[in-house]
Amino acid sequence: MNLKELSSILGLSQTTVSRALNGYPEVSEETRDRVQRAADRHNYRPNTRAKGLATGRAMAIGHVIPVSPRIDMVNNPIFGDFIAGAGEAYSKAGYDMVLTVVEDDREADAYRQIKSRGTVDGVVVHGPRTHDSRITLLNDLQIPFVVHGRSSGIDEPYCWVDVNNRRAFSRATDFLLDLGHTRIALINGLEFMDFAIRRRAGYEASLIARGLPVDPELLRSNVMTELYGYRDARALLALDRPPTAFLVASMICAIGVRRAIQDCGIRLGRDVSVVTYDDMLSYLPNGDDVPIFTASRSSVRVAGRLSGELLLERIANPDAPCRGELLEAELMVGQSTGPAPAS
Amino acid sequence: MNLKELSSILGLSQTTVSRALNGYPEVSEETRDRVQRAADRHNYRPNTRAKGLATGRAMAIGHVIPVSPRIDMVNNPIFGDFIAGAGEAYSKAGYDMVLTVVEDDREADAYRQIKSRGTVDGVVVHGPRTHDSRITLLNDLQIPFVVHGRSSGIDEPYCWVDVNNRRAFSRATDFLLDLGHTRIALINGLEFMDFAIRRRAGYEASLIARGLPVDPELLRSNVMTELYGYRDARALLALDRPPTAFLVASMICAIGVRRAIQDCGIRLGRDVSVVTYDDMLSYLPNGDDVPIFTASRSSVRVAGRLSGELLLERIANPDAPCRGELLEAELMVGQSTGPAPAS
DNA sequence: CGGGTATTCCAAAGCGCTTTAGTTCGTTGA
DNA sequence: TCAACGAACTAAAGCGCTTTGGAATACCCG
């Protein structure tokens, strides 16, 4: 069923039918009703491609997902929840979501293609690094975009949605310091990722504010898998002066840390404390009433929704100044922390 | 840069330029070269929508992701890896991937929309249940599709890619029985999901084959989160006659089971054995050389790639008979299993 | 009653591509 | 020498929609 057929059934021109369905005023309410009912009855929906061709808008948002051995965004456990949040925003506004999985060295080319092929009206940038070249590229290409996170070292304006990682980790560090811990390890994500840099900065700032040294021995940076959480924690616990507390980059990682602690025969929350970051993944809830881990938490799904909404707003209004949205993580005290053991 | 501009630069007709770029024989090799070079130089890429309109093909594959409080596919931790695999197949063939996040009671409508709006050439169906109505619907709508999994109780033919869940769980049960376990708990996924049914069938078949009863007390069925893994295991361990072994539906779930076991003060692999199912998620590797958990494993990423390839094949050749692809999981013995303790 | 003004509708152009149905021209065979 | 043919190219229709620039009708006012 297409517009031509529908309008001939109704005995109206395509113009009128199109206008009736798109809410233009040049058509009587009576006709509009009649058209609307006929459209429903015949299950008519305008062809996306034709509509896009005619309007110049794709009604779709792109997410370019770089994959590589080095860093694999789609493998990131937060991806599903972020997409769910963004998808919510899109479907409410009648937009589709287009994913492009691409080798990470061809990511720039993917954005150029997007521009020239016109498949989407805007893109969301995932996993920004410091000095992220994608931001400059997208600004040059004039593709509307929103970054999930920020990129230190980029001066030009851009829209973003981010968690206050620095403050979250500074707060968490303060919390552990207040419990009397002085040797606090940081099991961080890869430190070319912007969020990891900010987290480390927050951690260091809190230590320095109390006149404590930043011991490089206690800093680890790795992909955030269970396995690396385990390994890093094992290595840290084997030190001559092991840490009494851990600051961990993600729940998955923290699970590895927990395993390491148990393998060492010591007890979580008593012998050693752990504060983690919790993205509130739906399949990995941090306990129900009482959190298992003490954690800074902020819903990545909400971040996805906000990113989607911000991007749609930007597309509708490309000349408005760039906006950023800073979410605050909330510190939930759970069972994985306690006072520093007397040494 | 569009076809019209490019052809006027070249002093050729749009027809010739289009044919040159699409490899048609009615154009001399010399001209083809000239056109190709000009296209490269001017960074020309045909507009997807226009091409789609003209050819009737969207060059895109759809994934409809139902979300609801009840069951949330996108929340499923395997989603990211599956998508990565499928995306690989698509990008190799020049296809885009379109995700539609939709309330699960409007899923049927989403498929109808896909059909009438013509946004994609085919779809992948996620998380099939028994007697899944989507299969009939998609066959009726004549949308090419591939199911990730199967649906018991559906007679009509359809394409699918699935793991032999029944055999995987039967093998795992046999393995535990061989170790002398007789009280084996099954912590299963939700049993309206087809894969969960098959897993249970495999488990039951192995018990019955050795003349052992299926004790309903030992059967749990829930969403596969860490939390429910924990709860179910706690409840099972608190029974008068607790199980000596657990068969668990996923790594995430098994992590909860491990926590429960540790909370009870008993030791995994000695006092109690666990065999899990491992989708080989990239952020949750099951150890490196020695697996942490004994597990039936099969890569969901590979399943994604195969699903994508099968669907593209079907689109290219819609009249070929439907094919199914059955993957076998492999049993990796890790540290979480041992002989049944003498009782 | 004529002219201006809404109101409601329509014909046709145009979006950027593919593809059908030619056209042109040089070559070949009888 | 001329018809037939193939190679290489082109003009134009068409994909399904939106939107511009009218046209037709009804309405109001002086």
XYZ file of N, CA, C and O (backbone and C1' of nucleotides) in Angstrom, chain C:
210
model
P -26.700 39.947 -10.552
O -25.818 41.104 -9.867
C -25.496 42.271 -10.584
C -24.085 42.677 -10.235
C -23.036 41.603 -10.542
O -21.896 42.226 -11.113
C -22.858 42.224 -8.289
P -20.934 41.370 -12.076
O -19.511 41.976 -11.728
C -19.343 43.395 -11.586
C -18.236 43.660 -10.581
C -16.977 42.826 -10.812
O -15.831 43.641 -10.608
C -17.803 42.399 -8.647
P -14.390 43.197 -11.067
O -13.560 43.216 -9.707
C -13.606 44.360 -8.857
C -13.129 43.954 -7.478
C -11.834 43.132 -7.500
O -10.992 43.561 -6.439
C -13.511 41.922 -6.405
P -9.432 43.305 -6.471
O -9.145 42.822 -4.984
C -9.627 43.581 -3.893
C -9.935 42.666 -2.730
C -8.785 41.722 -2.359
O -8.545 41.837 -0.971
C -10.795 40.503 -2.619
P -7.272 41.164 -0.320
O -7.902 39.945 0.464
C -9.118 40.114 1.193
C -9.508 38.779 1.813
C -8.337 37.848 2.141
O -8.579 37.224 3.391
C -9.879 36.728 0.765
P -7.326 37.058 4.410
O -7.459 35.547 4.841
C -7.909 34.614 3.876
C -9.099 33.866 4.435
C -8.738 32.471 4.897
O -9.663 32.002 5.851
C -9.912 32.375 2.827
P -9.321 30.661 6.681
O -9.781 29.487 5.716
C -11.153 29.391 5.345
C -11.324 28.295 4.317
C -10.556 27.006 4.619
O -11.512 25.944 4.676
C -10.303 27.635 2.358
P -11.122 24.492 5.200
O -10.816 23.747 3.829
C -11.871 23.574 2.889
C -11.295 23.063 1.598
C -10.417 21.822 1.744
O -11.059 20.753 1.073
C -9.504 23.386 0.228
P -10.490 19.264 1.182
O -9.630 19.216 -0.150
C -10.302 19.008 -1.376
C -9.455 19.515 -2.512
C -8.354 18.550 -2.960
O -8.821 17.773 -4.054
C -7.705 20.873 -3.058
P -7.960 16.557 -4.521
O -7.103 17.186 -5.702
C -7.729 18.010 -6.686
C -6.664 18.609 -7.574
C -5.621 17.596 -8.038
O -5.519 17.648 -9.445
C -4.562 19.510 -7.115
P -4.942 16.440 -10.256
O -3.828 17.173 -11.143
C -4.034 18.525 -11.550
C -2.735 19.099 -12.099
C -1.802 18.096 -12.775
O -1.143 18.775 -13.833
C -0.737 18.989 -10.866
P -0.084 18.047 -14.749
O 1.277 18.420 -14.003
C 1.529 19.774 -13.662
C 2.909 19.885 -13.025
C 3.967 18.934 -13.572
O 5.206 19.585 -13.463
C 3.773 18.559 -11.314
P 6.426 19.203 -14.384
O 7.650 19.806 -13.550
C 7.444 21.002 -12.782
C 8.299 20.942 -11.539
C 9.667 20.302 -11.748
O 10.623 21.062 -11.022
C 8.546 19.164 -10.048
P 12.162 20.907 -11.323
O 12.661 20.096 -10.047
C 12.327 20.581 -8.759
C 12.654 19.523 -7.745
C 13.905 18.686 -8.093
O 14.756 18.655 -6.970
C 12.110 17.282 -7.548
P 16.302 18.369 -7.165
O 16.609 17.372 -5.990
C 16.185 17.588 -4.665
C 16.097 16.268 -3.965
C 17.119 15.258 -4.479
O 18.284 15.335 -3.665
C 14.933 14.270 -4.163
P 19.714 15.515 -4.337
O 20.096 14.028 -4.758
C 20.273 13.045 -3.753
C 20.366 11.689 -4.399
C 21.422 11.577 -5.487
O 22.159 10.389 -5.253
C 19.353 10.806 -6.288
P 23.370 9.943 -6.138
O 22.773 8.674 -6.900
C 22.706 7.440 -6.255
C 21.518 6.645 -6.733
C 21.760 5.783 -7.963
O 22.278 4.533 -7.538
C 19.576 6.782 -7.971
P 22.846 3.539 -8.647
O 21.511 2.944 -9.282
C 20.731 2.019 -8.534
C 19.571 1.543 -9.390
C 19.944 0.611 -10.532
O 18.955 -0.408 -10.564
C 18.752 2.456 -11.388
P 19.201 -1.769 -11.375
O 18.287 -1.550 -12.671
C 16.965 -1.082 -12.507
C 16.370 -0.765 -13.866
C 16.903 -1.625 -15.014
O 15.827 -1.864 -15.894
C 17.208 0.617 -15.535
P 15.763 -3.210 -16.747
O 14.665 -2.834 -17.852
C 13.565 -2.018 -17.482
C 13.231 -1.052 -18.609
C 13.322 -1.665 -20.012
O 12.209 -1.226 -20.762
C 14.629 0.268 -19.909
P 11.810 -2.047 -22.077
O 11.931 -0.929 -23.200
C 11.611 0.442 -22.874
C 12.330 1.348 -23.839
C 12.518 0.741 -25.242
O 12.288 1.766 -26.205
C 14.591 1.409 -24.416
P 12.205 1.421 -27.721
O 13.663 0.933 -28.111
C 14.459 1.622 -29.088
C 14.826 3.032 -28.636
C 15.761 3.726 -29.610
O 15.329 5.034 -29.892
C 16.827 3.473 -27.469
P 15.725 5.610 -31.322
O 17.223 6.076 -31.099
C 17.513 7.264 -30.384
C 19.011 7.483 -30.419
C 19.592 7.518 -31.846
O 20.346 8.709 -31.960
C 20.798 6.013 -30.468
P 20.852 9.191 -33.387
O 22.417 8.913 -33.310
C 23.135 9.243 -32.128
C 24.501 8.592 -32.199
C 25.129 8.575 -33.592
O 26.413 9.153 -33.488
C 25.229 6.433 -32.618
P 27.237 9.629 -34.771
O 28.346 8.497 -34.873
C 29.012 8.065 -33.690
C 29.742 6.769 -33.974
C 30.269 6.644 -35.408
O 31.587 6.164 -35.367
C 29.048 4.737 -34.841
P 32.594 6.444 -36.580
O 33.601 5.213 -36.447
C 33.918 4.694 -35.155
C 33.931 3.178 -35.211
C 34.694 2.601 -36.407
O 35.493 1.523 -35.956
C 32.503 1.745 -36.386
P 36.494 0.810 -36.967
O 35.814 -0.611 -37.148
C 35.446 -1.346 -35.987
C 34.691 -2.594 -36.410
C 35.352 -3.402 -37.527
O 35.494 -4.742 -37.092
C 33.046 -3.043 -37.993
P 36.391 -5.737 -37.924
O 35.323 -6.754 -38.504
C 34.256 -7.214 -37.673
C 33.139 -7.744 -38.546
C 33.616 -8.600 -39.721
O 33.166 -9.948 -39.537
C 31.902 -7.078 -40.372
P 33.725 -11.098 -40.424
O 32.480 -11.441 -41.358
C 31.184 -11.533 -40.775
C 30.151 -11.662 -41.881
C 30.561 -12.583 -43.029
O 29.421 -13.325 -43.454
C 30.182 -10.412 -43.882
P 29.552 -14.460 -44.481
O 28.686 -13.936 -45.708
C 27.328 -13.552 -45.497
C 26.808 -12.871 -46.753
C 27.120 -13.633 -48.045
O 25.991 -13.610 -48.903
C 27.979 -11.450 -48.188
